[in-house]
Amino acid sequence: MSQNGIHHVTAFSGDATRNVDFYTRVLGLRLVKKTVNFDDPGTYHLYYGDATGRPGTILTFFPIAHAAPGRVGIGETQETAFRVPRASIGWWTHRFIEKGVTHEALVPVLGEPTLRFRDPDGMMLALVGTETAETDGPWTGAEVPAEHAIRGFHGVTLLLKEAEGTAAILTGVFGFHEAGREGAAIRYASGAPEGGFVTLRAVGEFLRGRQGAGSVHHIAFRAADDAEQARMVETLTRTYGLGVTEQRDRQYFRSVYFREPGGVLFEIATDVPGFAVDEPEASLGLALKLPAFLEPHRAQIEGHLP
C-alpha cells in the first residue's frame, strides 16, 4: 500500500476571487478544475494542484462570501504543508514579505526547514524544504519560477485529544508507519512521494474546532481504484467498527467518508479517473465544468455564482 498517501485536502474559504488570486498568483498553483459543490450547486468547488492535478497535490475549496471565520481545535486539521526544494525556502520568505503574506520565522521540524504562513482567510499552511522536491516536475504556468515552485503536499497535522485511535487507522487501514517524534507530535509516513506524512498532535482536553472560512473540512486518502477502496471500507467496518458512507461519484474520483476516532472527517478517494476526464489537460480549470445531472441547470447555476 505504498501509494496510499493523501489524495487531497478540502477547506472552506471566503471570497472566491481572493482565493483564486492567492493560490494561483502568490503560491503559483494551477487551478485544475472549476466546478461546483455537487451537494450545494450554488457554491463553487475550486481545485488547485500541479500541472495535471496528480493525487497528493490537490487542495480544494468551497468559497463562501462573508463566511464567518473558523476556529482550530481538537478534531480538526491544524496545518496543511506543501513541499518545496530545500534551497528555495529563503526565496519564499522574501516572496511572503514582498506580497504581505502573514508568516512566522523559519523553524526546523523533525530536521526539515519549515516556513509557516496563513492564507487570506487565516488557514494555517506551511512550506517544508525537502531534498525529494528537487526532482519533482512543477507547474510552470505561474509567476513562480520552476526551480522554486511547490511540488505537492508534504502532509497535514491533526490536532487531537488523544492519538491512539487515529494512529490505528493510519497504520491498519492506510499502511502508514511511524516516522518520527518531536514533543507532542508523532509523524506517520505513507511511503508516497506526494502527501506522504500525517502528524498527530495529542493535546488532551482543549476547545473543539469550529468550521468556517480558513478551516479544513476533510482529508482524503488515496485508493488506486474501486476494489482497493472497497477493501479499506471492509477493514474500517469489520476491524474497527466504524460507519462509512456509500460510495459517491465526484466526477474526478469516487469517494466514501467516515469520522476517524479523533473526530476528523476522512475520505477515501480513488486515483481514477482524474481531472482530464471532461476537458483537455492543456485547458484544465478554464471553464466551469458540471456533472451530467447538473448540466440541465447550467444557466441557473452560472447566474447564481459570483
Coordinates of N, CA and C in Angstrom, one line a residue, residues 56-282:
G56 N -2.3 13.9 -4.3 CA -1.2 14.3 -3.5 C -0.7 15.7 -3.7
T57 N -1.3 16.4 -4.7 CA -1.0 17.8 -4.9 C -2.2 18.7 -4.8
I58 N -3.4 18.1 -4.6 CA -4.7 18.9 -4.7 C -5.2 19.4 -3.4
L59 N -5.3 20.8 -3.4 CA -6.0 21.5 -2.3 C -7.3 22.1 -2.9
T60 N -8.4 21.8 -2.3 CA -9.7 22.3 -2.8 C -10.4 23.2 -1.8
F61 N -11.3 24.0 -2.4 CA -12.0 25.0 -1.5 C -13.5 25.1 -1.9
F62 N -14.3 25.2 -0.9 CA -15.7 25.7 -1.1 C -15.7 27.2 -0.6
P63 N -15.6 28.1 -1.6 CA -15.6 29.6 -1.2 C -17.0 30.1 -0.9
I64 N -17.2 30.7 0.2 CA -18.5 31.2 0.7 C -18.3 32.7 1.1
A65 N -18.8 33.6 0.3 CA -18.6 35.0 0.6 C -19.2 35.4 1.9
H66 N -18.4 36.1 2.7 CA -18.8 36.6 4.0 C -19.0 35.5 5.0
A67 N -18.3 34.4 4.8 CA -18.4 33.3 5.7 C -17.7 33.7 7.0
A68 N -18.2 33.3 8.2 CA -17.6 33.5 9.5 C -16.3 32.7 9.5
P69 N -15.3 33.3 10.2 CA -14.0 32.5 10.3 C -14.2 31.3 11.2
G70 N -13.4 30.2 10.8 CA -13.4 29.0 11.6 C -12.4 29.2 12.8
R71 N -12.4 28.1 13.6 CA -11.5 28.1 14.8 C -10.9 26.7 14.8
V72 N -9.6 26.7 14.9 CA -8.9 25.4 15.0 C -9.0 24.9 16.4
G73 N -9.3 23.6 16.5 CA -9.5 23.0 17.8 C -9.3 21.5 17.7
I74 N -9.5 20.7 18.7 CA -9.4 19.3 18.6 C -10.4 18.7 17.7
G75 N -10.0 17.6 17.0 CA -10.8 17.0 16.0 C -10.8 17.7 14.6
E76 N -9.7 18.5 14.4 CA -9.6 19.2 13.1 C -8.1 19.2 12.6
T77 N -8.0 19.6 11.4 CA -6.7 19.7 10.8 C -6.1 21.1 11.3
Q78 N -4.9 21.0 11.9 CA -4.3 22.2 12.4 C -3.4 22.9 11.3
E79 N -2.8 22.1 10.4 CA -1.9 22.7 9.4 C -1.8 21.8 8.2
T80 N -1.7 22.5 7.0 CA -1.5 21.8 5.8 C -0.2 22.2 5.2
A81 N 0.7 21.3 4.9 CA 2.0 21.7 4.5 C 2.3 21.2 3.0
F82 N 3.0 22.0 2.3 CA 3.5 21.7 0.9 C 5.0 21.5 0.9
R83 N 5.4 20.8 -0.1 CA 6.9 20.5 -0.3 C 7.4 21.5 -1.3
V84 N 8.6 22.1 -1.0 CA 9.4 22.9 -2.0 C 10.8 22.4 -1.9
P85 N 11.7 22.7 -2.9 CA 13.1 22.4 -2.7 C 13.7 23.1 -1.5
R86 N 14.5 22.4 -0.8 CA 15.1 22.9 0.4 C 15.8 24.3 0.2
A87 N 16.5 24.4 -1.0 CA 17.2 25.6 -1.3 C 16.3 26.8 -1.6
S88 N 15.0 26.6 -1.7 CA 14.0 27.6 -2.1 C 13.3 28.3 -0.9
I89 N 13.6 27.8 0.3 CA 12.9 28.4 1.5 C 13.2 29.9 1.6
G90 N 14.5 30.3 1.4 CA 14.8 31.7 1.5 C 14.1 32.5 0.5
W91 N 13.9 32.0 -0.7 CA 13.2 32.7 -1.8 C 11.8 32.9 -1.4
W92 N 11.1 31.9 -0.8 CA 9.8 32.0 -0.4 C 9.6 33.0 0.8
T93 N 10.6 33.1 1.7 CA 10.5 34.0 2.8 C 10.5 35.4 2.2
H94 N 11.3 35.7 1.2 CA 11.3 37.1 0.6 C 10.0 37.3 -0.1
R95 N 9.5 36.3 -0.8 CA 8.2 36.5 -1.5 C 7.1 36.8 -0.6
F96 N 7.0 36.2 0.6 CA 6.0 36.5 1.5 C 6.1 37.9 2.1
I97 N 7.3 38.3 2.3 CA 7.5 39.7 2.7 C 7.0 40.7 1.6
E98 N 7.4 40.4 0.4 CA 7.0 41.3 -0.7 C 5.5 41.3 -0.9
K99 N 4.9 40.2 -0.8 CA 3.4 40.1 -1.0 C 2.6 40.4 0.2
G100 N 3.2 40.6 1.3 CA 2.5 40.9 2.5 C 1.7 39.7 3.1
V101 N 2.3 38.5 2.9 CA 1.7 37.3 3.5 C 2.1 37.1 4.9
T102 N 1.1 36.9 5.8 CA 1.4 36.7 7.2 C 2.2 35.4 7.4
H103 N 3.4 35.4 8.0 CA 4.2 34.2 8.2 C 5.0 34.3 9.4
E104 N 5.5 33.2 9.8 CA 6.3 33.0 11.0 C 7.8 32.9 10.7
A105 N 8.6 32.9 11.7 CA 10.1 32.7 11.4 C 10.3 31.3 11.0
L106 N 11.3 31.1 10.2 CA 11.7 29.7 9.8 C 12.1 28.9 11.0
V107 N 11.6 27.6 11.1 CA 12.0 26.8 12.2 C 12.2 25.4 11.6
P108 N 13.1 24.6 12.3 CA 13.3 23.2 11.9 C 12.2 22.3 12.6
V109 N 11.6 21.4 11.8 CA 10.6 20.5 12.3 C 11.0 19.1 11.9
L110 N 11.4 18.3 12.8 CA 11.9 16.9 12.5 C 13.0 17.0 11.5
G111 N 13.9 18.0 11.6 CA 15.1 18.1 10.8 C 14.8 18.8 9.5
E112 N 13.6 19.3 9.2 CA 13.3 19.9 7.9 C 12.9 21.4 8.1
P113 N 13.5 22.3 7.3 CA 13.2 23.7 7.4 C 11.7 23.9 7.1
T114 N 11.0 24.6 8.0 CA 9.6 24.8 7.8 C 9.2 26.3 8.0
L115 N 8.5 26.8 7.0 CA 8.0 28.2 6.9 C 6.5 28.2 7.0
R116 N 6.0 28.6 8.2 CA 4.6 28.6 8.4 C 4.0 29.9 8.0
F117 N 2.8 29.9 7.4 CA 2.1 31.1 7.0 C 0.6 30.9 6.9
R118 N -0.1 32.0 6.7 CA -1.6 31.9 6.6 C -2.1 32.5 5.3
D119 N -3.2 31.9 4.8 CA -3.8 32.4 3.6 C -4.7 33.6 4.0
P120 N -5.4 34.3 3.1 CA -6.2 35.5 3.4 C -7.3 35.2 4.4
D121 N -7.8 33.9 4.5 CA -8.8 33.6 5.5 C -8.3 33.0 6.8
G122 N -7.0 33.1 7.0 CA -6.4 32.6 8.2 C -6.1 31.1 8.3
M123 N -6.2 30.4 7.2 CA -5.9 29.0 7.2 C -4.4 28.8 7.4
M124 N -4.0 27.9 8.3 CA -2.6 27.7 8.7 C -2.0 26.7 7.6
L125 N -0.9 27.2 7.0 CA -0.2 26.5 5.9 C 1.3 26.5 6.3
A126 N 2.0 25.7 5.6 CA 3.5 25.6 5.7 C 4.1 25.2 4.4
L127 N 5.3 25.7 4.2 CA 6.2 25.2 3.2 C 7.3 24.4 3.9
V128 N 7.6 23.2 3.4 CA 8.7 22.4 4.0 C 9.7 22.1 3.0
G129 N 11.0 22.5 3.3 CA 12.1 22.3 2.3 C 12.5 20.8 2.4
T130 N 12.5 20.1 1.3 CA 12.9 18.7 1.3 C 13.8 18.5 0.1
E131 N 14.6 17.4 0.2 CA 15.5 17.1 -0.9 C 14.7 16.4 -2.0
T132 N 13.7 15.6 -1.7 CA 12.9 14.9 -2.7 C 12.2 15.9 -3.7
A133 N 11.9 17.1 -3.2 CA 11.2 18.1 -4.0 C 12.1 18.6 -5.2
E134 N 13.4 18.4 -5.1 CA 14.3 18.8 -6.1 C 14.0 18.2 -7.5
T135 N 13.6 16.9 -7.5 CA 13.5 16.2 -8.7 C 12.0 16.1 -9.2
D136 N 11.1 16.6 -8.5 CA 9.7 16.6 -8.9 C 9.4 17.6 -10.0
G137 N 8.5 17.3 -11.0 CA 8.2 18.3 -12.0 C 7.1 19.2 -11.5
P138 N 7.4 20.5 -11.5 CA 6.5 21.5 -11.0 C 5.6 22.0 -12.1
W139 N 4.5 22.8 -11.7 CA 3.7 23.5 -12.6 C 4.4 24.8 -13.0
T140 N 4.6 25.0 -14.3 CA 5.4 26.1 -14.8 C 4.6 27.2 -15.4
G141 N 3.3 27.2 -15.3 CA 2.4 28.2 -15.9 C 2.1 29.4 -15.1
A142 N 2.8 29.5 -13.9 CA 2.5 30.6 -12.9 C 3.7 31.5 -12.9
E143 N 3.6 32.6 -12.1 CA 4.7 33.6 -12.0 C 5.8 33.1 -11.1
V144 N 5.6 32.0 -10.4 CA 6.7 31.4 -9.5 C 7.6 30.7 -10.4
P145 N 8.9 31.0 -10.4 CA 9.9 30.2 -11.2 C 9.9 28.7 -10.9
A146 N 10.1 27.9 -11.9 CA 10.0 26.5 -11.8 C 10.9 25.9 -10.7
E147 N 12.1 26.5 -10.6 CA 13.0 26.0 -9.6 C 12.6 26.2 -8.1
H148 N 11.6 27.1 -7.9 CA 11.1 27.3 -6.6 C 9.7 26.8 -6.4
A149 N 9.1 26.3 -7.4 CA 7.6 26.0 -7.4 C 7.3 24.9 -6.3
I150 N 6.1 25.0 -5.8 CA 5.5 24.0 -4.9 C 5.4 22.7 -5.7
R151 N 5.8 21.6 -5.1 CA 5.8 20.3 -5.7 C 4.6 19.4 -5.3
G152 N 3.8 19.8 -4.4 CA 2.7 19.0 -3.9 C 2.7 19.0 -2.4
F153 N 1.8 18.2 -1.8 CA 1.8 18.1 -0.3 C 3.0 17.5 0.3
H154 N 3.4 18.0 1.5 CA 4.3 17.4 2.4 C 3.4 16.5 3.3
G155 N 2.3 17.1 3.9 CA 1.4 16.4 4.7 C 0.5 17.3 5.5
V156 N -0.2 16.8 6.5 CA -1.1 17.5 7.3 C -0.8 17.2 8.8
T157 N -1.1 18.2 9.7 CA -1.1 18.0 11.1 C -2.5 18.0 11.7
L158 N -2.8 17.0 12.4 CA -4.1 16.9 13.0 C -4.0 17.2 14.5
L159 N -5.0 18.0 15.1 CA -5.0 18.3 16.5 C -6.0 17.4 17.1
L160 N -5.6 16.6 18.1 CA -6.5 15.6 18.7 C -6.4 15.6 20.2
K161 N -7.5 15.1 20.8 CA -7.5 14.9 22.3 C -6.5 13.8 22.6
E162 N -6.5 12.7 21.9 CA -5.6 11.6 22.0 C -5.3 11.0 20.7
A163 N -4.1 10.4 20.5 CA -3.7 10.0 19.2 C -3.9 8.5 18.8
E164 N -4.1 7.6 19.8 CA -4.0 6.2 19.6 C -5.0 5.7 18.5
G165 N -6.3 6.1 18.7 CA -7.3 5.6 17.7 C -7.0 6.1 16.3
T166 N -6.6 7.3 16.1 CA -6.3 7.8 14.8 C -5.1 7.1 14.2
A167 N -4.1 6.9 15.0 CA -2.9 6.2 14.6 C -3.2 4.8 14.1
A168 N -4.1 4.1 14.8 CA -4.5 2.8 14.4 C -5.1 2.8 13.0
I169 N -5.9 3.8 12.6 CA -6.5 3.9 11.3 C -5.4 4.1 10.3
L170 N -4.5 5.0 10.6 CA -3.4 5.4 9.6 C -2.6 4.1 9.3
T171 N -2.2 3.4 10.3 CA -1.4 2.2 10.1 C -2.1 1.0 9.7
G172 N -3.3 0.7 10.2 CA -4.0 -0.5 9.9 C -4.8 -0.5 8.7
V173 N -5.2 0.7 8.2 CA -6.1 0.8 7.0 C -5.3 1.4 5.8
F174 N -4.5 2.5 6.1 CA -3.8 3.2 5.0 C -2.4 2.8 4.8
G175 N -1.8 2.0 5.7 CA -0.5 1.5 5.5 C 0.6 2.4 5.9
F176 N 0.3 3.5 6.8 CA 1.3 4.4 7.2 C 2.2 3.7 8.3
H177 N 3.3 4.3 8.6 CA 4.2 3.8 9.7 C 4.8 5.0 10.4
E178 N 5.1 4.8 11.7 CA 5.7 5.9 12.5 C 7.0 6.3 11.9
A179 N 7.2 7.6 11.8 CA 8.5 8.1 11.1 C 9.2 9.1 12.0
G180 N 8.7 9.4 13.2 CA 9.5 10.4 14.0 C 8.6 11.0 15.0
R181 N 9.2 11.5 16.1 CA 8.5 12.2 17.2 C 9.3 13.4 17.6
E182 N 8.5 14.5 17.9 CA 9.1 15.7 18.4 C 8.1 16.4 19.3
G183 N 8.4 16.4 20.6 CA 7.5 16.9 21.6 C 6.2 16.1 21.6
A184 N 5.0 16.8 21.5 CA 3.8 16.1 21.5 C 3.4 15.6 20.1
A185 N 4.2 15.8 19.1 CA 3.9 15.4 17.7 C 4.5 14.1 17.3
I186 N 3.7 13.3 16.7 CA 4.1 12.0 16.2 C 3.8 12.0 14.7
R187 N 4.9 11.8 13.9 CA 4.7 11.8 12.4 C 4.6 10.4 11.9
Y188 N 3.6 10.2 11.0 CA 3.4 8.9 10.3 C 3.7 9.1 8.8
A189 N 4.3 8.2 8.2 CA 4.7 8.3 6.7 C 4.0 7.2 6.0
S190 N 3.6 7.5 4.7 CA 2.9 6.5 3.9 C 3.8 5.8 2.9
G191 N 5.0 6.5 2.6 CA 5.8 6.0 1.5 C 5.6 6.6 0.2
A192 N 4.4 7.3 0.0 CA 4.1 8.0 -1.2 C 4.9 9.3 -1.3
P193 N 5.5 9.6 -2.5 CA 6.2 10.9 -2.6 C 5.4 12.1 -2.4
E194 N 4.1 12.1 -2.8 CA 3.3 13.3 -2.6 C 2.3 13.0 -1.4
G195 N 2.2 13.9 -0.5 CA 1.3 13.8 0.6 C 1.6 12.6 1.5
G196 N 2.8 12.5 1.8 CA 3.3 11.3 2.4 C 3.2 11.2 3.9
F197 N 2.9 12.4 4.6 CA 3.0 12.4 6.0 C 1.7 12.9 6.7
V198 N 1.4 12.3 7.8 CA 0.3 12.8 8.7 C 0.9 12.9 10.1
T199 N 0.9 14.1 10.7 CA 1.4 14.3 12.0 C 0.2 14.4 13.0
L200 N 0.3 13.7 14.1 CA -0.7 13.7 15.1 C -0.2 14.5 16.3
R201 N -1.0 15.5 16.8 CA -0.6 16.2 18.0 C -1.7 16.0 19.0
A202 N -1.4 15.2 20.0 CA -2.4 15.0 21.1 C -2.2 16.0 22.2
V203 N -3.3 16.8 22.5 CA -3.2 17.9 23.4 C -4.1 17.7 24.6
G204 N -4.8 16.6 24.7 CA -5.8 16.4 25.8 C -7.0 17.2 25.7
E205 N -7.6 17.6 26.8 CA -8.8 18.5 26.8 C -8.4 19.8 26.2
F206 N -9.2 20.3 25.2 CA -9.0 21.5 24.6 C -10.3 21.9 23.9
L207 N -10.4 23.2 23.4 CA -11.5 23.6 22.7 C -11.7 22.8 21.4
R208 N -12.9 22.4 21.1 CA -13.2 21.8 19.8 C -13.2 22.8 18.7
G209 N -12.8 22.3 17.5 CA -12.7 23.2 16.3 C -14.1 23.6 15.9
R210 N -14.2 24.7 15.2 CA -15.4 25.3 14.6 C -15.2 25.5 13.1
Q211 N -16.0 24.9 12.3 CA -15.9 25.1 10.9 C -16.3 26.5 10.4
G212 N -15.5 27.0 9.4 CA -15.7 28.3 8.9 C -14.6 28.6 7.9
A213 N -14.6 29.8 7.4 CA -13.6 30.2 6.5 C -12.2 30.0 7.1
G214 N -11.3 29.4 6.3 CA -10.0 29.1 6.8 C -9.8 27.8 7.5
S215 N -10.9 27.0 7.6 CA -10.8 25.7 8.3 C -10.9 24.6 7.3
V216 N -10.3 23.4 7.6 CA -10.3 22.3 6.7 C -11.6 21.5 7.0
H217 N -12.2 21.1 5.9 CA -13.5 20.3 6.0 C -13.1 18.8 6.1
H218 N -12.2 18.3 5.3 CA -11.8 16.9 5.4 C -10.5 16.6 4.7
I219 N -9.9 15.5 5.1 CA -8.7 15.0 4.4 C -9.0 13.7 3.7
A220 N -8.6 13.7 2.4 CA -8.9 12.5 1.6 C -7.6 11.7 1.4
F221 N -7.7 10.4 1.5 CA -6.6 9.4 1.3 C -6.8 8.7 0.0
R222 N -5.7 8.2 -0.5 CA -5.8 7.6 -1.8 C -6.1 6.1 -1.8
A223 N -6.9 5.7 -2.8 CA -7.1 4.3 -3.2 C -6.9 4.2 -4.7
A224 N -6.2 3.2 -5.1 CA -5.9 3.1 -6.6 C -7.2 3.0 -7.4
D225 N -8.1 2.3 -6.9 CA -9.3 2.0 -7.7 C -10.5 1.6 -6.7
D226 N -11.6 1.2 -7.3 CA -12.8 0.9 -6.5 C -12.5 -0.4 -5.7
A227 N -11.8 -1.3 -6.2 CA -11.5 -2.6 -5.4 C -10.7 -2.3 -4.2
E228 N -9.7 -1.5 -4.3 CA -8.9 -1.1 -3.2 C -9.7 -0.3 -2.2
Q229 N -10.5 0.6 -2.6 CA -11.4 1.4 -1.7 C -12.3 0.4 -1.0
A230 N -12.9 -0.6 -1.6 CA -13.8 -1.5 -1.0 C -13.1 -2.3 0.1
R231 N -11.8 -2.7 -0.2 CA -11.1 -3.4 0.8 C -10.8 -2.6 2.1
M232 N -10.5 -1.3 1.9 CA -10.4 -0.4 3.0 C -11.7 -0.2 3.8
V233 N -12.8 -0.1 3.1 CA -14.1 0.0 3.8 C -14.4 -1.2 4.6
E234 N -14.1 -2.4 4.1 CA -14.3 -3.6 4.8 C -13.5 -3.6 6.1
T235 N -12.2 -3.2 6.0 CA -11.4 -3.2 7.2 C -11.9 -2.2 8.2
L236 N -12.3 -1.0 7.7 CA -12.9 0.0 8.7 C -14.1 -0.5 9.4
T237 N -15.0 -1.2 8.7 CA -16.2 -1.7 9.3 C -16.0 -2.9 10.1
R238 N -15.3 -3.9 9.6 CA -15.2 -5.2 10.3 C -14.2 -5.1 11.4
T239 N -13.0 -4.5 11.2 CA -12.0 -4.5 12.2 C -12.1 -3.4 13.2
Y240 N -12.6 -2.2 12.8 CA -12.6 -1.0 13.6 C -14.0 -0.6 14.0
G241 N -15.0 -1.2 13.4 CA -16.4 -0.9 13.8 C -16.9 0.5 13.4
L242 N -16.3 1.1 12.4 CA -16.6 2.5 12.0 C -17.7 2.5 10.9
G243 N -18.6 3.5 11.0 CA -19.6 3.7 9.9 C -19.0 4.4 8.7
V244 N -19.2 3.9 7.5 CA -18.7 4.5 6.3 C -19.9 4.8 5.4
T245 N -19.9 5.9 4.7 CA -20.9 6.3 3.7 C -20.9 5.3 2.5
E246 N -22.0 5.4 1.8 CA -22.0 4.7 0.5 C -21.0 5.5 -0.5
Q247 N -20.6 4.8 -1.5 CA -19.7 5.5 -2.5 C -20.5 6.6 -3.2
R248 N -19.8 7.7 -3.4 CA -20.3 8.9 -4.1 C -19.4 9.2 -5.3
D249 N -20.1 9.5 -6.4 CA -19.3 9.8 -7.6 C -19.0 11.3 -7.7
R250 N -17.7 11.7 -7.6 CA -17.3 13.1 -7.6 C -16.8 13.5 -8.9
Q251 N -17.1 12.7 -10.0 CA -16.7 13.0 -11.4 C -15.3 12.7 -11.6
Y252 N -14.4 13.2 -10.8 CA -12.9 13.0 -11.0 C -12.3 12.0 -10.1
F253 N -13.1 11.5 -9.2 CA -12.7 10.3 -8.3 C -14.0 9.9 -7.7
R254 N -14.0 8.7 -7.1 CA -15.2 8.2 -6.3 C -14.8 8.1 -4.9
S255 N -15.7 8.5 -4.0 CA -15.4 8.7 -2.6 C -16.3 8.0 -1.6
V256 N -15.7 7.7 -0.5 CA -16.5 7.3 0.7 C -16.0 8.1 1.9
Y257 N -16.8 8.3 2.9 CA -16.4 9.2 4.0 C -16.7 8.5 5.4
F258 N -15.9 8.9 6.4 CA -16.1 8.4 7.7 C -15.4 9.3 8.7
R259 N -15.9 9.3 10.0 CA -15.2 10.0 11.1 C -14.2 9.1 11.7
E260 N -13.0 9.5 11.7 CA -12.0 8.6 12.4 C -12.2 8.8 14.0
P261 N -11.6 8.0 14.8 CA -11.8 8.1 16.2 C -11.5 9.4 16.9
G262 N -10.6 10.2 16.3 CA -10.3 11.5 16.9 C -11.3 12.6 16.4
G263 N -12.3 12.3 15.6 CA -13.3 13.2 15.2 C -13.1 13.9 13.8
V264 N -11.9 13.7 13.2 CA -11.6 14.3 11.9 C -12.4 13.6 10.8
L265 N -13.0 14.3 9.9 CA -13.7 13.7 8.7 C -12.6 13.2 7.7
F266 N -12.6 11.9 7.4 CA -11.7 11.3 6.5 C -12.5 10.9 5.2
E267 N -11.9 11.0 4.1 CA -12.4 10.5 2.8 C -11.4 9.5 2.2
I268 N -11.9 8.5 1.5 CA -11.1 7.7 0.7 C -11.5 7.9 -0.7
A269 N -10.6 8.4 -1.6 CA -10.9 8.8 -2.9 C -10.0 8.0 -3.9
T270 N -10.6 7.5 -5.0 CA -9.9 6.8 -6.0 C -9.0 7.7 -6.8
D271 N -7.9 7.1 -7.3 CA -7.0 7.8 -8.2 C -7.6 8.1 -9.5
V272 N -8.6 7.2 -9.9 CA -9.2 7.3 -11.2 C -10.6 7.9 -11.1
P273 N -11.1 8.6 -12.2 CA -10.5 8.7 -13.5 C -9.5 9.9 -13.7
G274 N -9.5 10.9 -12.7 CA -8.6 12.0 -12.9 C -9.3 13.2 -13.5
F275 N -8.6 14.4 -13.5 CA -9.2 15.6 -13.9 C -9.3 15.9 -15.4
A276 N -8.7 15.1 -16.2 CA -8.7 15.3 -17.7 C -9.9 14.5 -18.3
V277 N -10.8 14.0 -17.4 CA -11.9 13.2 -17.9 C -13.0 14.0 -18.7
D278 N -13.0 15.3 -18.4 CA -14.0 16.2 -19.0 C -13.5 17.4 -19.7
E279 N -12.2 17.6 -19.8 CA -11.6 18.7 -20.5 C -10.1 18.3 -20.8
P280 N -9.5 18.9 -21.8 CA -8.1 18.6 -22.2 C -7.2 19.1 -21.1
E281 N -6.1 18.4 -20.9 CA -5.1 18.8 -19.9 C -4.6 20.2 -20.1
A282 N -4.5 20.6 -21.4 CA -3.9 22.0 -21.7 C -4.9 23.1 -21.2

